[in-house]
JSON list of C-alpha atoms in Angstrom, two decimals:
[
{"chain": "H", "resi": 231, "resn": "UNK", "atom": "CA", "xyz": [18.59, 30.05, -20.91]},
{"chain": "H", "resi": 232, "resn": "UNK", "atom": "CA", "xyz": [19.43, 27.54, -18.81]},
{"chain": "H", "resi": 233, "resn": "UNK", "atom": "CA", "xyz": [22.95, 25.42, -19.90]},
{"chain": "H", "resi": 234, "resn": "UNK", "atom": "CA", "xyz": [22.60, 21.60, -21.20]},
{"chain": "H", "resi": 235, "resn": "UNK", "atom": "CA", "xyz": [22.94, 20.31, -17.41]},
{"chain": "H", "resi": 236, "resn": "UNK", "atom": "CA", "xyz": [19.88, 22.28, -16.24]},
{"chain": "H", "resi": 237, "resn": "UNK", "atom": "CA", "xyz": [18.14, 21.52, -19.18]},
{"chain": "H", "resi": 238, "resn": "UNK", "atom": "CA", "xyz": [18.63, 17.71, -18.82]},
{"chain": "H", "resi": 239, "resn": "UNK", "atom": "CA", "xyz": [18.01, 18.16, -14.83]},
{"chain": "H", "resi": 240, "resn": "UNK", "atom": "CA", "xyz": [14.79, 19.57, -15.51]},
{"chain": "H", "resi": 241, "resn": "UNK", "atom": "CA", "xyz": [14.12, 16.71, -18.30]},
{"chain": "H", "resi": 242, "resn": "UNK", "atom": "CA", "xyz": [14.68, 14.30, -15.41]},
{"chain": "H", "resi": 243, "resn": "UNK", "atom": "CA", "xyz": [12.77, 15.84, -12.74]},
{"chain": "H", "resi": 244, "resn": "UNK", "atom": "CA", "xyz": [9.78, 16.53, -15.31]},
{"chain": "H", "resi": 245, "resn": "UNK", "atom": "CA", "xyz": [10.10, 12.64, -15.93]},
{"chain": "H", "resi": 246, "resn": "UNK", "atom": "CA", "xyz": [10.30, 11.30, -12.58]},
{"chain": "H", "resi": 247, "resn": "UNK", "atom": "CA", "xyz": [7.62, 13.54, -11.60]},
{"chain": "H", "resi": 248, "resn": "UNK", "atom": "CA", "xyz": [5.24, 12.89, -14.87]},
{"chain": "H", "resi": 249, "resn": "UNK", "atom": "CA", "xyz": [4.91, 8.65, -13.69]},
{"chain": "H", "resi": 250, "resn": "UNK", "atom": "CA", "xyz": [5.04, 8.91, -10.05]},
{"chain": "H", "resi": 251, "resn": "UNK", "atom": "CA", "xyz": [2.57, 7.98, -7.77]},
{"chain": "H", "resi": 252, "resn": "UNK", "atom": "CA", "xyz": [3.80, 9.53, -4.41]},
{"chain": "H", "resi": 253, "resn": "UNK", "atom": "CA", "xyz": [6.93, 12.43, -4.22]},
{"chain": "H", "resi": 254, "resn": "UNK", "atom": "CA", "xyz": [8.22, 13.01, -0.52]},
{"chain": "H", "resi": 255, "resn": "UNK", "atom": "CA", "xyz": [9.66, 15.89, 0.12]},
{"chain": "H", "resi": 256, "resn": "UNK", "atom": "CA", "xyz": [13.13, 15.92, 2.62]},
{"chain": "H", "resi": 257, "resn": "UNK", "atom": "CA", "xyz": [15.34, 18.00, 4.30]},
{"chain": "H", "resi": 258, "resn": "UNK", "atom": "CA", "xyz": [18.96, 16.53, 3.99]},
{"chain": "H", "resi": 259, "resn": "UNK", "atom": "CA", "xyz": [20.90, 18.89, 5.54]},
{"chain": "H", "resi": 260, "resn": "UNK", "atom": "CA", "xyz": [21.63, 16.54, 8.55]},
{"chain": "H", "resi": 261, "resn": "UNK", "atom": "CA", "xyz": [23.53, 13.75, 6.75]},
{"chain": "H", "resi": 262, "resn": "UNK", "atom": "CA", "xyz": [26.63, 12.90, 5.88]},
{"chain": "H", "resi": 263, "resn": "UNK", "atom": "CA", "xyz": [27.77, 11.42, 3.29]},
{"chain": "H", "resi": 264, "resn": "UNK", "atom": "CA", "xyz": [28.34, 7.81, 3.84]},
{"chain": "H", "resi": 265, "resn": "UNK", "atom": "CA", "xyz": [24.14, 8.21, 5.37]},
{"chain": "H", "resi": 266, "resn": "UNK", "atom": "CA", "xyz": [23.20, 9.49, 2.11]},
{"chain": "H", "resi": 267, "resn": "UNK", "atom": "CA", "xyz": [24.64, 6.80, 0.22]},
{"chain": "H", "resi": 268, "resn": "UNK", "atom": "CA", "xyz": [22.98, 4.18, 2.84]},
{"chain": "H", "resi": 269, "resn": "UNK", "atom": "CA", "xyz": [19.53, 6.09, 2.14]},
{"chain": "H", "resi": 270, "resn": "UNK", "atom": "CA", "xyz": [20.14, 6.04, -1.55]},
{"chain": "H", "resi": 271, "resn": "UNK", "atom": "CA", "xyz": [20.56, 2.55, -1.48]},
{"chain": "H", "resi": 272, "resn": "UNK", "atom": "CA", "xyz": [17.82, 1.54, 0.46]},
{"chain": "H", "resi": 273, "resn": "UNK", "atom": "CA", "xyz": [15.49, 3.42, -1.25]},
{"chain": "H", "resi": 274, "resn": "UNK", "atom": "CA", "xyz": [16.45, 2.11, -5.44]},
{"chain": "H", "resi": 275, "resn": "UNK", "atom": "CA", "xyz": [16.21, -1.19, -3.56]},
{"chain": "H", "resi": 276, "resn": "UNK", "atom": "CA", "xyz": [12.51, -0.46, -2.73]},
{"chain": "H", "resi": 277, "resn": "UNK", "atom": "CA", "xyz": [12.28, 1.06, -6.25]},
{"chain": "H", "resi": 278, "resn": "UNK", "atom": "CA", "xyz": [12.15, 5.08, -5.12]},
{"chain": "H", "resi": 279, "resn": "UNK", "atom": "CA", "xyz": [14.23, 7.50, -6.81]},
{"chain": "H", "resi": 280, "resn": "UNK", "atom": "CA", "xyz": [16.06, 9.69, -4.46]},
{"chain": "H", "resi": 281, "resn": "UNK", "atom": "CA", "xyz": [16.94, 13.06, -5.84]},
{"chain": "H", "resi": 282, "resn": "UNK", "atom": "CA", "xyz": [18.55, 15.91, -4.33]},
{"chain": "H", "resi": 283, "resn": "UNK", "atom": "CA", "xyz": [17.10, 19.09, -6.25]},
{"chain": "H", "resi": 284, "resn": "UNK", "atom": "CA", "xyz": [17.63, 22.59, -6.96]},
{"chain": "H", "resi": 285, "resn": "UNK", "atom": "CA", "xyz": [14.40, 24.31, -5.68]},
{"chain": "H", "resi": 286, "resn": "UNK", "atom": "CA", "xyz": [14.51, 26.98, -8.85]},
{"chain": "H", "resi": 287, "resn": "UNK", "atom": "CA", "xyz": [14.73, 23.74, -11.04]},
{"chain": "H", "resi": 288, "resn": "UNK", "atom": "CA", "xyz": [12.00, 21.67, -9.46]},
{"chain": "H", "resi": 289, "resn": "UNK", "atom": "CA", "xyz": [10.06, 24.90, -9.85]},
{"chain": "H", "resi": 290, "resn": "UNK", "atom": "CA", "xyz": [10.57, 24.90, -13.51]},
{"chain": "H", "resi": 291, "resn": "UNK", "atom": "CA", "xyz": [9.85, 21.40, -14.33]},
{"chain": "H", "resi": 292, "resn": "UNK", "atom": "CA", "xyz": [6.91, 21.35, -11.70]},
{"chain": "H", "resi": 293, "resn": "UNK", "atom": "CA", "xyz": [5.43, 24.19, -14.71]},
{"chain": "H", "resi": 294, "resn": "UNK", "atom": "CA", "xyz": [6.63, 22.27, -17.37]},
{"chain": "H", "resi": 295, "resn": "UNK", "atom": "CA", "xyz": [4.80, 18.95, -16.09]},
{"chain": "H", "resi": 296, "resn": "UNK", "atom": "CA", "xyz": [1.80, 21.04, -15.35]},
{"chain": "H", "resi": 297, "resn": "UNK", "atom": "CA", "xyz": [2.01, 19.48, -11.85]},
{"chain": "H", "resi": 298, "resn": "UNK", "atom": "CA", "xyz": [2.27, 22.57, -9.81]},
{"chain": "H", "resi": 299, "resn": "UNK", "atom": "CA", "xyz": [1.36, 21.12, -6.33]},
{"chain": "H", "resi": 300, "resn": "UNK", "atom": "CA", "xyz": [4.87, 19.46, -6.43]},
{"chain": "H", "resi": 301, "resn": "UNK", "atom": "CA", "xyz": [5.89, 23.52, -5.84]},
{"chain": "H", "resi": 302, "resn": "UNK", "atom": "CA", "xyz": [4.79, 22.95, -2.28]},
{"chain": "H", "resi": 303, "resn": "UNK", "atom": "CA", "xyz": [7.21, 21.09, -1.32]},
{"chain": "H", "resi": 304, "resn": "UNK", "atom": "CA", "xyz": [10.12, 22.98, -1.82]},
{"chain": "H", "resi": 305, "resn": "UNK", "atom": "CA", "xyz": [11.49, 24.90, 1.49]},
{"chain": "H", "resi": 306, "resn": "UNK", "atom": "CA", "xyz": [15.33, 24.61, 1.90]},
{"chain": "H", "resi": 307, "resn": "UNK", "atom": "CA", "xyz": [17.69, 21.91, 1.16]},
{"chain": "H", "resi": 308, "resn": "UNK", "atom": "CA", "xyz": [15.37, 19.47, -0.46]},
{"chain": "H", "resi": 309, "resn": "UNK", "atom": "CA", "xyz": [15.56, 15.97, -1.75]},
{"chain": "H", "resi": 310, "resn": "UNK", "atom": "CA", "xyz": [12.89, 14.57, -3.20]},
{"chain": "H", "resi": 311, "resn": "UNK", "atom": "CA", "xyz": [12.01, 10.87, -3.22]},
{"chain": "H", "resi": 312, "resn": "UNK", "atom": "CA", "xyz": [10.02, 9.71, -6.12]},
{"chain": "H", "resi": 313, "resn": "UNK", "atom": "CA", "xyz": [7.71, 6.43, -5.61]},
{"chain": "H", "resi": 314, "resn": "UNK", "atom": "CA", "xyz": [6.09, 4.55, -8.46]},
{"chain": "H", "resi": 315, "resn": "UNK", "atom": "CA", "xyz": [3.11, 1.95, -7.33]},
{"chain": "H", "resi": 316, "resn": "UNK", "atom": "CA", "xyz": [2.20, 1.47, -3.86]},
{"chain": "H", "resi": 317, "resn": "UNK", "atom": "CA", "xyz": [1.97, 4.66, -1.99]},
{"chain": "H", "resi": 318, "resn": "UNK", "atom": "CA", "xyz": [1.31, 3.52, 1.28]},
{"chain": "H", "resi": 319, "resn": "UNK", "atom": "CA", "xyz": [4.64, 0.81, 0.81]},
{"chain": "H", "resi": 320, "resn": "UNK", "atom": "CA", "xyz": [6.80, 3.73, 0.28]},
{"chain": "H", "resi": 321, "resn": "UNK", "atom": "CA", "xyz": [5.99, 6.04, 2.52]},
{"chain": "H", "resi": 322, "resn": "UNK", "atom": "CA", "xyz": [6.37, 3.13, 5.20]},
{"chain": "H", "resi": 323, "resn": "UNK", "atom": "CA", "xyz": [9.71, 2.43, 3.65]},
{"chain": "H", "resi": 324, "resn": "UNK", "atom": "CA", "xyz": [11.13, 5.77, 3.83]},
{"chain": "H", "resi": 325, "resn": "UNK", "atom": "CA", "xyz": [9.55, 6.63, 7.37]},
{"chain": "H", "resi": 326, "resn": "UNK", "atom": "CA", "xyz": [10.97, 3.22, 8.89]},
{"chain": "H", "resi": 327, "resn": "UNK", "atom": "CA", "xyz": [14.20, 4.06, 7.51]},
{"chain": "H", "resi": 328, "resn": "UNK", "atom": "CA", "xyz": [14.55, 7.20, 9.06]},
{"chain": "H", "resi": 329, "resn": "UNK", "atom": "CA", "xyz": [12.98, 6.02, 12.87]},
{"chain": "H", "resi": 330, "resn": "UNK", "atom": "CA", "xyz": [15.18, 3.01, 12.62]},
{"chain": "H", "resi": 331, "resn": "UNK", "atom": "CA", "xyz": [18.51, 4.48, 11.31]},
{"chain": "H", "resi": 332, "resn": "UNK", "atom": "CA", "xyz": [18.43, 7.62, 13.32]},
{"chain": "H", "resi": 333, "resn": "UNK", "atom": "CA", "xyz": [20.13, 9.99, 10.53]},
{"chain": "H", "resi": 334, "resn": "UNK", "atom": "CA", "xyz": [19.42, 13.44, 10.33]},
{"chain": "H", "resi": 335, "resn": "UNK", "atom": "CA", "xyz": [17.13, 12.90, 8.02]},
{"chain": "H", "resi": 336, "resn": "UNK", "atom": "CA", "xyz": [13.68, 15.07, 7.85]},
{"chain": "H", "resi": 337, "resn": "UNK", "atom": "CA", "xyz": [10.57, 14.14, 6.35]},
{"chain": "H", "resi": 338, "resn": "UNK", "atom": "CA", "xyz": [8.33, 17.13, 4.89]},
{"chain": "H", "resi": 339, "resn": "UNK", "atom": "CA", "xyz": [5.26, 17.18, 2.87]},
{"chain": "H", "resi": 340, "resn": "UNK", "atom": "CA", "xyz": [4.38, 14.55, 0.37]},
{"chain": "H", "resi": 341, "resn": "UNK", "atom": "CA", "xyz": [2.50, 14.80, -2.64]},
{"chain": "H", "resi": 342, "resn": "UNK", "atom": "CA", "xyz": [0.17, 11.91, -3.66]},
{"chain": "H", "resi": 343, "resn": "UNK", "atom": "CA", "xyz": [-1.75, 12.46, -6.81]},
{"chain": "H", "resi": 344, "resn": "UNK", "atom": "CA", "xyz": [-2.76, 16.14, -6.28]},
{"chain": "H", "resi": 345, "resn": "UNK", "atom": "CA", "xyz": [-2.72, 16.00, -3.11]},
{"chain": "H", "resi": 346, "resn": "UNK", "atom": "CA", "xyz": [-0.58, 17.32, -0.43]},
{"chain": "H", "resi": 347, "resn": "UNK", "atom": "CA", "xyz": [0.30, 15.39, 3.10]},
{"chain": "H", "resi": 348, "resn": "UNK", "atom": "CA", "xyz": [2.14, 16.98, 5.78]},
{"chain": "H", "resi": 349, "resn": "UNK", "atom": "CA", "xyz": [4.65, 14.54, 7.68]},
{"chain": "H", "resi": 350, "resn": "UNK", "atom": "CA", "xyz": [2.69, 13.66, 10.28]},
{"chain": "H", "resi": 351, "resn": "UNK", "atom": "CA", "xyz": [-0.36, 12.70, 7.62]},
{"chain": "H", "resi": 352, "resn": "UNK", "atom": "CA", "xyz": [2.52, 10.34, 5.78]},
{"chain": "H", "resi": 353, "resn": "UNK", "atom": "CA", "xyz": [4.06, 8.69, 8.94]},
{"chain": "H", "resi": 354, "resn": "UNK", "atom": "CA", "xyz": [-0.10, 7.88, 9.66]},
{"chain": "H", "resi": 355, "resn": "UNK", "atom": "CA", "xyz": [-0.37, 6.51, 6.07]},
{"chain": "H", "resi": 356, "resn": "UNK", "atom": "CA", "xyz": [2.87, 4.62, 6.62]},
{"chain": "H", "resi": 357, "resn": "UNK", "atom": "CA", "xyz": [1.25, 3.13, 9.95]},
{"chain": "H", "resi": 358, "resn": "UNK", "atom": "CA", "xyz": [-1.78, 1.75, 7.94]},
{"chain": "H", "resi": 359, "resn": "UNK", "atom": "CA", "xyz": [-1.88, -1.85, 6.70]},
{"chain": "H", "resi": 360, "resn": "UNK", "atom": "CA", "xyz": [-0.33, -2.79, 3.38]},
{"chain": "H", "resi": 361, "resn": "UNK", "atom": "CA", "xyz": [-2.62, -2.93, 0.42]},
{"chain": "H", "resi": 362, "resn": "UNK", "atom": "CA", "xyz": [-2.00, -6.88, 0.42]},
{"chain": "H", "resi": 363, "resn": "UNK", "atom": "CA", "xyz": [-2.10, -7.33, 4.05]},
{"chain": "H", "resi": 364, "resn": "UNK", "atom": "CA", "xyz": [-6.27, -5.58, 3.59]},
{"chain": "H", "resi": 365, "resn": "UNK", "atom": "CA", "xyz": [-6.78, -7.76, 0.49]},
{"chain": "H", "resi": 366, "resn": "UNK", "atom": "CA", "xyz": [-5.96, -10.47, 3.17]},
{"chain": "H", "resi": 367, "resn": "UNK", "atom": "CA", "xyz": [-8.42, -9.62, 5.59]},
{"chain": "H", "resi": 368, "resn": "UNK", "atom": "CA", "xyz": [-10.88, -8.93, 3.43]},
{"chain": "H", "resi": 369, "resn": "UNK", "atom": "CA", "xyz": [-10.78, -12.44, 1.82]},
{"chain": "H", "resi": 370, "resn": "UNK", "atom": "CA", "xyz": [-10.82, -13.54, 5.22]},
{"chain": "H", "resi": 371, "resn": "UNK", "atom": "CA", "xyz": [-13.70, -11.75, 6.53]},
{"chain": "H", "resi": 372, "resn": "UNK", "atom": "CA", "xyz": [-15.91, -12.71, 2.99]},
{"chain": "H", "resi": 373, "resn": "UNK", "atom": "CA", "xyz": [-14.74, -16.63, 3.58]},
{"chain": "H", "resi": 374, "resn": "UNK", "atom": "CA", "xyz": [-15.53, -16.43, 7.28]},
{"chain": "H", "resi": 375, "resn": "UNK", "atom": "CA", "xyz": [-19.12, -15.08, 6.01]},
{"chain": "H", "resi": 376, "resn": "UNK", "atom": "CA", "xyz": [-19.60, -17.16, 2.94]},
{"chain": "H", "resi": 377, "resn": "UNK", "atom": "CA", "xyz": [-19.53, -20.22, 5.01]},
{"chain": "H", "resi": 378, "resn": "UNK", "atom": "CA", "xyz": [-21.87, -19.06, 7.15]},
{"chain": "H", "resi": 379, "resn": "UNK", "atom": "CA", "xyz": [-24.22, -18.45, 4.49]},
{"chain": "H", "resi": 380, "resn": "UNK", "atom": "CA", "xyz": [-23.51, -22.09, 3.24]},
{"chain": "H", "resi": 381, "resn": "UNK", "atom": "CA", "xyz": [-24.46, -23.87, 6.86]},
{"chain": "H", "resi": 382, "resn": "UNK", "atom": "CA", "xyz": [-27.60, -21.71, 7.03]},
{"chain": "H", "resi": 383, "resn": "UNK", "atom": "CA", "xyz": [-28.84, -22.50, 3.38]},
{"chain": "H", "resi": 384, "resn": "UNK", "atom": "CA", "xyz": [-27.69, -26.07, 3.99]},
{"chain": "H", "resi": 385, "resn": "UNK", "atom": "CA", "xyz": [-29.41, -26.59, 7.29]},
{"chain": "H", "resi": 386, "resn": "UNK", "atom": "CA", "xyz": [-33.26, -26.22, 6.08]},
{"chain": "H", "resi": 387, "resn": "UNK", "atom": "CA", "xyz": [-32.08, -28.70, 3.62]},
{"chain": "H", "resi": 388, "resn": "UNK", "atom": "CA", "xyz": [-30.40, -31.52, 5.44]},
{"chain": "H", "resi": 389, "resn": "UNK", "atom": "CA", "xyz": [-33.26, -31.12, 8.24]},
{"chain": "H", "resi": 390, "resn": "UNK", "atom": "CA", "xyz": [-35.61, -31.72, 5.88]},
{"chain": "H", "resi": 391, "resn": "UNK", "atom": "CA", "xyz": [-33.94, -34.55, 4.37]},
{"chain": "H", "resi": 392, "resn": "UNK", "atom": "CA", "xyz": [-33.72, -36.11, 8.04]},
{"chain": "H", "resi": 393, "resn": "UNK", "atom": "CA", "xyz": [-36.95, -35.89, 8.62]},
{"chain": "H", "resi": 394, "resn": "UNK", "atom": "CA", "xyz": [-38.04, -37.74, 5.37]},
{"chain": "H", "resi": 395, "resn": "UNK", "atom": "CA", "xyz": [-35.51, -40.58, 5.89]},
{"chain": "H", "resi": 396, "resn": "UNK", "atom": "CA", "xyz": [-36.33, -41.14, 9.66]},
{"chain": "H", "resi": 397, "resn": "UNK", "atom": "CA", "xyz": [-39.79, -42.63, 8.65]},
{"chain": "H", "resi": 398, "resn": "UNK", "atom": "CA", "xyz": [-38.62, -44.59, 5.56]},
{"chain": "H", "resi": 399, "resn": "UNK", "atom": "CA", "xyz": [-35.31, -46.19, 7.87]},
{"chain": "H", "resi": 400, "resn": "UNK", "atom": "CA", "xyz": [-38.08, -46.69, 10.91]},
{"chain": "H", "resi": 401, "resn": "UNK", "atom": "CA", "xyz": [-40.69, -48.51, 8.17]},
{"chain": "H", "resi": 402, "resn": "UNK", "atom": "CA", "xyz": [-37.21, -50.99, 7.13]},
{"chain": "H", "resi": 403, "resn": "UNK", "atom": "CA", "xyz": [-36.16, -51.42, 10.79]},
{"chain": "H", "resi": 404, "resn": "UNK", "atom": "CA", "xyz": [-39.73, -52.98, 11.56]},
{"chain": "H", "resi": 405, "resn": "UNK", "atom": "CA", "xyz": [-40.25, -55.19, 8.26]},
{"chain": "H", "resi": 406, "resn": "UNK", "atom": "CA", "xyz": [-36.35, -56.29, 9.09]},
{"chain": "H", "resi": 407, "resn": "UNK", "atom": "CA", "xyz": [-37.93, -57.23, 12.34]},
{"chain": "H", "resi": 408, "resn": "UNK", "atom": "CA", "xyz": [-40.96, -58.68, 11.30]},
{"chain": "H", "resi": 409, "resn": "UNK", "atom": "CA", "xyz": [-39.21, -60.60, 8.93]},
{"chain": "H", "resi": 410, "resn": "UNK", "atom": "CA", "xyz": [-36.74, -61.92, 11.20]},
{"chain": "H", "resi": 411, "resn": "UNK", "atom": "CA", "xyz": [-39.94, -63.14, 13.71]},
{"chain": "H", "resi": 412, "resn": "UNK", "atom": "CA", "xyz": [-41.25, -64.70, 10.70]},
{"chain": "H", "resi": 413, "resn": "UNK", "atom": "CA", "xyz": [-38.24, -67.21, 10.39]}
]
């Protein structure tokens, strides 16, 4: 029977697991206290919960939350970064922090939905453009094609208008010239 503290930890992990969109497993054994504190601050400011977990408690919480795939992230000293929302943005934040800061944090596997991603796959995901950037590129592409379509559709109509307008303006010019000759 788990103690009250362990039961609270299990509930907290279940809650974090059930609502997260990405869970990134890390080995924090290379971090000192100040590096861990800085990491937690950076992740918290980005909407990511970072929890140092006991492997047995994480396993129990995974079973109770009906997310057995998360148990595949457990290996040695484990801390899990739980992200909520844009998975790619969260992957980018944590991988960029590790690269830029040079701390001893090791990114292991991650879980997105029910699929396990290796650390290399997570790095590839982090290097992809974000959802907003992709949406902007798509809008730009669509705008260019729509402008071309409008031009193509308008071109025959404007040529027809110029063709029909040509003889009438010539007729007006001829009549004006005759009127001026007769005066």
